[in-house]
Amino acid sequence: MNFNTDIFEQFDKKWALLTAGTENSFNTMTISWGGMGTLWNKPVVSVYVRTSRYTHDFMDKNEYFTVSFYPEQYKQILGILGSKSGRDMDKMKESGLTPVSVSGSMSFKEAEITIVCRKLMKQRLEVKAIPEDIAKALYEGEAPHDMFIGEVVEIIRK
Ligand SMILES: Cc1cc2nc3c(=O)[nH]c(=O)nc-3n(C[C@H](O)[C@H](O)[C@H](O)COP(=O)(O)O)c2cc1C
């Protein structure tokens, strides 16, 4: 079996945008935690969103979300979208990305791959169930993460 693939680096090294909402009201943020796999006989993506993120509100309110990946040249923009909140500013104006509607959700024209997901479940990552060193490093005085699992309904390639 050959596990020599960069699949595990997609989120960690390339980062992605997590977007939820529809044309008139949506938000996006940078993520580097996520997974792709199989659950309930379906291809799924899981993402982990702190409850404090503005995007979390959109994940709660919408049935669909997208995870999109970008060429290296957009990394600086992803940095901005991962450090400023849509609560405080017009992120879209600042980023210069071009929003596009996809089935039930939103992505951006500049994406090389957009994975469209139908939300299947949300689950809190309970701090008491997490190893102490990780809990100390990531959750002391910080909002918890909710895991959202979505069924992959479409993969859009440029
Ligand atoms: C490289 C990178 C990866 C990130 N990954 C995550 C993540 O997986 N989950 C999360 O909740 N926040 C993550 N963030 C932080 C959010 O992107 C950041 O707080 C963002 O400003 C939230 O925007 P919003 O309030 O408009 O939703 C990441 C930030 C960066 C720069």
Coordinates of C-alpha atoms and ligand atoms in Angstrom, one line a residue:
M1 CA 0.0 0.0 0.0
N2 CA 1.4 3.4 -1.0
F3 CA 0.5 6.3 1.2
N4 CA 3.0 8.5 -0.5
T5 CA 0.6 11.3 -1.4
D6 CA 0.2 15.0 -0.5
I7 CA -3.4 14.5 0.5
F8 CA -2.6 15.0 4.2
E9 CA -0.9 18.3 3.3
Q10 CA -3.8 19.8 1.4
F11 CA -5.2 21.5 4.5
D12 CA -2.1 21.8 6.6
K13 CA 0.3 23.4 4.0
K14 CA -1.9 24.7 1.3
W15 CA -4.8 26.0 3.5
A16 CA -8.3 26.4 2.2
L17 CA -11.3 28.7 2.4
L18 CA -14.4 27.6 4.2
T19 CA -17.4 29.5 2.8
A20 CA -21.1 29.3 3.8
G21 CA -24.1 31.3 2.9
T22 CA -25.7 32.5 -0.4
E23 CA -25.1 35.4 -2.8
N24 CA -26.8 38.0 -0.6
S25 CA -25.3 36.9 2.7
F26 CA -22.2 34.7 3.0
N27 CA -18.8 34.7 4.8
T28 CA -15.5 33.0 4.3
M29 CA -12.5 32.2 6.4
T30 CA -9.2 30.4 6.0
I31 CA -8.9 26.9 7.5
S32 CA -6.0 24.5 7.8
W33 CA -7.7 21.8 9.8
G34 CA -9.9 19.4 7.9
G35 CA -10.2 15.9 6.7
M36 CA -11.6 14.0 3.7
G37 CA -12.8 10.4 3.9
T38 CA -15.8 8.1 4.0
L39 CA -18.6 8.0 6.5
W40 CA -22.1 6.4 6.3
N41 CA -21.0 5.1 2.8
K42 CA -20.6 8.7 1.6
P43 CA -17.6 10.8 0.6
V44 CA -17.3 13.4 3.3
V45 CA -15.3 16.4 4.4
S46 CA -14.9 17.5 8.0
V47 CA -13.9 21.0 9.1
Y48 CA -13.3 22.4 12.6
V49 CA -14.6 25.9 13.3
R50 CA -14.3 27.8 16.6
T51 CA -17.7 28.9 17.9
S52 CA -16.3 32.5 18.0
R53 CA -15.9 32.7 14.2
Y54 CA -18.4 34.8 12.2
T55 CA -18.3 31.9 9.6
H56 CA -19.6 29.6 12.4
D57 CA -23.0 31.5 12.3
F58 CA -23.2 30.9 8.5
M59 CA -22.3 27.2 9.0
D60 CA -25.2 26.9 11.5
K61 CA -27.7 28.7 9.3
N62 CA -27.0 27.1 5.9
E63 CA -27.4 23.5 4.6
Y64 CA -24.4 23.7 2.3
F65 CA -20.9 24.9 2.6
T66 CA -17.8 24.9 0.3
V67 CA -14.1 24.1 0.9
S68 CA -12.0 25.7 -1.8
F69 CA -8.2 25.4 -2.6
Y70 CA -6.1 28.1 -4.3
P71 CA -2.9 28.4 -6.3
E72 CA 0.2 29.5 -4.2
Q73 CA -0.1 33.1 -5.4
Y74 CA -3.2 33.6 -3.3
K75 CA -1.6 32.6 0.0
Q76 CA -1.3 36.2 1.2
I77 CA -5.0 36.7 0.6
L78 CA -5.8 33.6 2.5
G79 CA -3.6 35.0 5.3
I80 CA -5.9 38.1 5.4
L81 CA -9.1 36.1 5.3
G82 CA -7.6 34.0 8.2
S83 CA -6.8 37.0 10.4
K84 CA -9.7 39.4 10.0
S85 CA -13.3 38.8 10.8
G86 CA -16.2 39.4 8.5
R87 CA -17.9 40.9 11.5
D88 CA -15.5 43.9 11.5
M89 CA -14.9 44.5 7.8
D90 CA -15.9 43.8 4.2
K91 CA -13.6 40.8 3.7
M92 CA -14.6 40.4 0.1
K93 CA -13.6 44.0 -0.8
E94 CA -10.3 43.6 0.9
S95 CA -9.5 40.2 -0.6
G96 CA -10.2 41.0 -4.2
L97 CA -11.5 37.5 -4.8
T98 CA -14.5 37.1 -7.1
P99 CA -17.5 35.4 -5.4
V100 CA -19.4 32.8 -7.5
S101 CA -22.6 30.9 -6.7
V102 CA -22.3 27.1 -6.7
S103 CA -25.1 24.7 -5.9
G104 CA -26.6 25.9 -2.6
S105 CA -23.5 27.9 -1.5
M106 CA -20.7 30.2 -2.6
S107 CA -17.1 29.9 -3.7
F108 CA -14.6 32.0 -5.7
K109 CA -13.6 32.2 -9.3
E110 CA -9.9 32.0 -8.4
A111 CA -10.3 28.6 -6.7
E112 CA -8.5 25.7 -8.5
I113 CA -10.8 23.2 -6.7
T114 CA -14.1 23.8 -4.9
I115 CA -15.7 21.0 -2.9
V116 CA -19.4 21.6 -2.4
C117 CA -20.8 19.9 0.8
R118 CA -24.2 19.2 2.2
K119 CA -24.0 19.6 6.0
L120 CA -24.7 16.2 7.7
M121 CA -23.9 17.0 11.3
K122 CA -22.3 19.3 13.8
Q123 CA -20.5 18.0 16.9
R124 CA -18.7 19.9 19.7
L125 CA -15.1 18.8 20.3
E126 CA -15.5 18.5 24.1
V127 CA -12.3 19.8 25.8
K128 CA -12.6 17.1 28.5
A129 CA -12.2 14.4 25.9
I130 CA -9.0 15.9 24.4
P131 CA -5.5 15.0 25.6
E132 CA -4.4 17.5 28.3
D133 CA -1.4 18.9 26.4
I134 CA -3.6 19.7 23.4
A135 CA -6.4 21.1 25.6
K136 CA -3.8 23.3 27.4
A137 CA -2.2 24.6 24.2
L138 CA -5.3 25.3 22.2
Y139 CA -8.4 25.7 24.5
E140 CA -7.4 27.6 27.6
G141 CA -9.4 30.8 27.4
E142 CA -10.3 30.1 23.8
A143 CA -13.7 29.1 22.3
P144 CA -14.2 25.4 21.5
H145 CA -14.3 24.0 18.0
D146 CA -17.3 22.5 16.4
M147 CA -16.7 19.7 13.9
F148 CA -19.0 20.0 10.8
I149 CA -19.2 17.0 8.6
G150 CA -20.5 17.5 5.1
E151 CA -21.3 15.1 2.3
V152 CA -19.4 15.9 -0.9
V153 CA -22.1 16.6 -3.5
E154 CA -19.9 18.2 -6.2
I155 CA -16.2 18.8 -7.0
I156 CA -15.6 21.8 -9.3
R157 CA -12.2 22.0 -11.0
K158 CA -11.0 25.0 -12.9
Ligands
LIG1 C1 -3.6 29.3 8.1 C2 -4.8 29.5 8.9 C3 -5.6 28.4 9.3 C4 -6.8 28.6 10.1 N1 -7.5 27.4 10.3 C5 -8.6 27.6 11.1 C6 -9.5 26.4 11.4 O1 -9.2 25.3 10.9 N2 -10.5 26.6 12.2 C7 -10.9 27.8 12.7 O2 -11.9 27.9 13.5 N3 -10.1 28.9 12.5 C8 -9.0 28.8 11.7 N4 -8.3 29.9 11.4 C9 -8.7 31.2 11.9 C10 -9.8 31.9 11.1 O3 -9.5 31.9 9.7 C11 -9.8 33.4 11.5 O4 -10.1 33.5 12.9 C12 -10.8 34.3 10.7 O5 -10.5 35.6 10.9 C13 -12.3 34.0 11.0 O6 -13.0 34.9 10.2 P1 -14.5 35.1 10.5 O7 -14.7 35.7 11.9 O8 -14.9 36.1 9.4 O9 -15.2 33.8 10.3 C14 -7.1 29.8 10.6 C15 -6.3 30.9 10.2 C16 -5.2 30.8 9.4 C17 -4.4 32.0 9.0

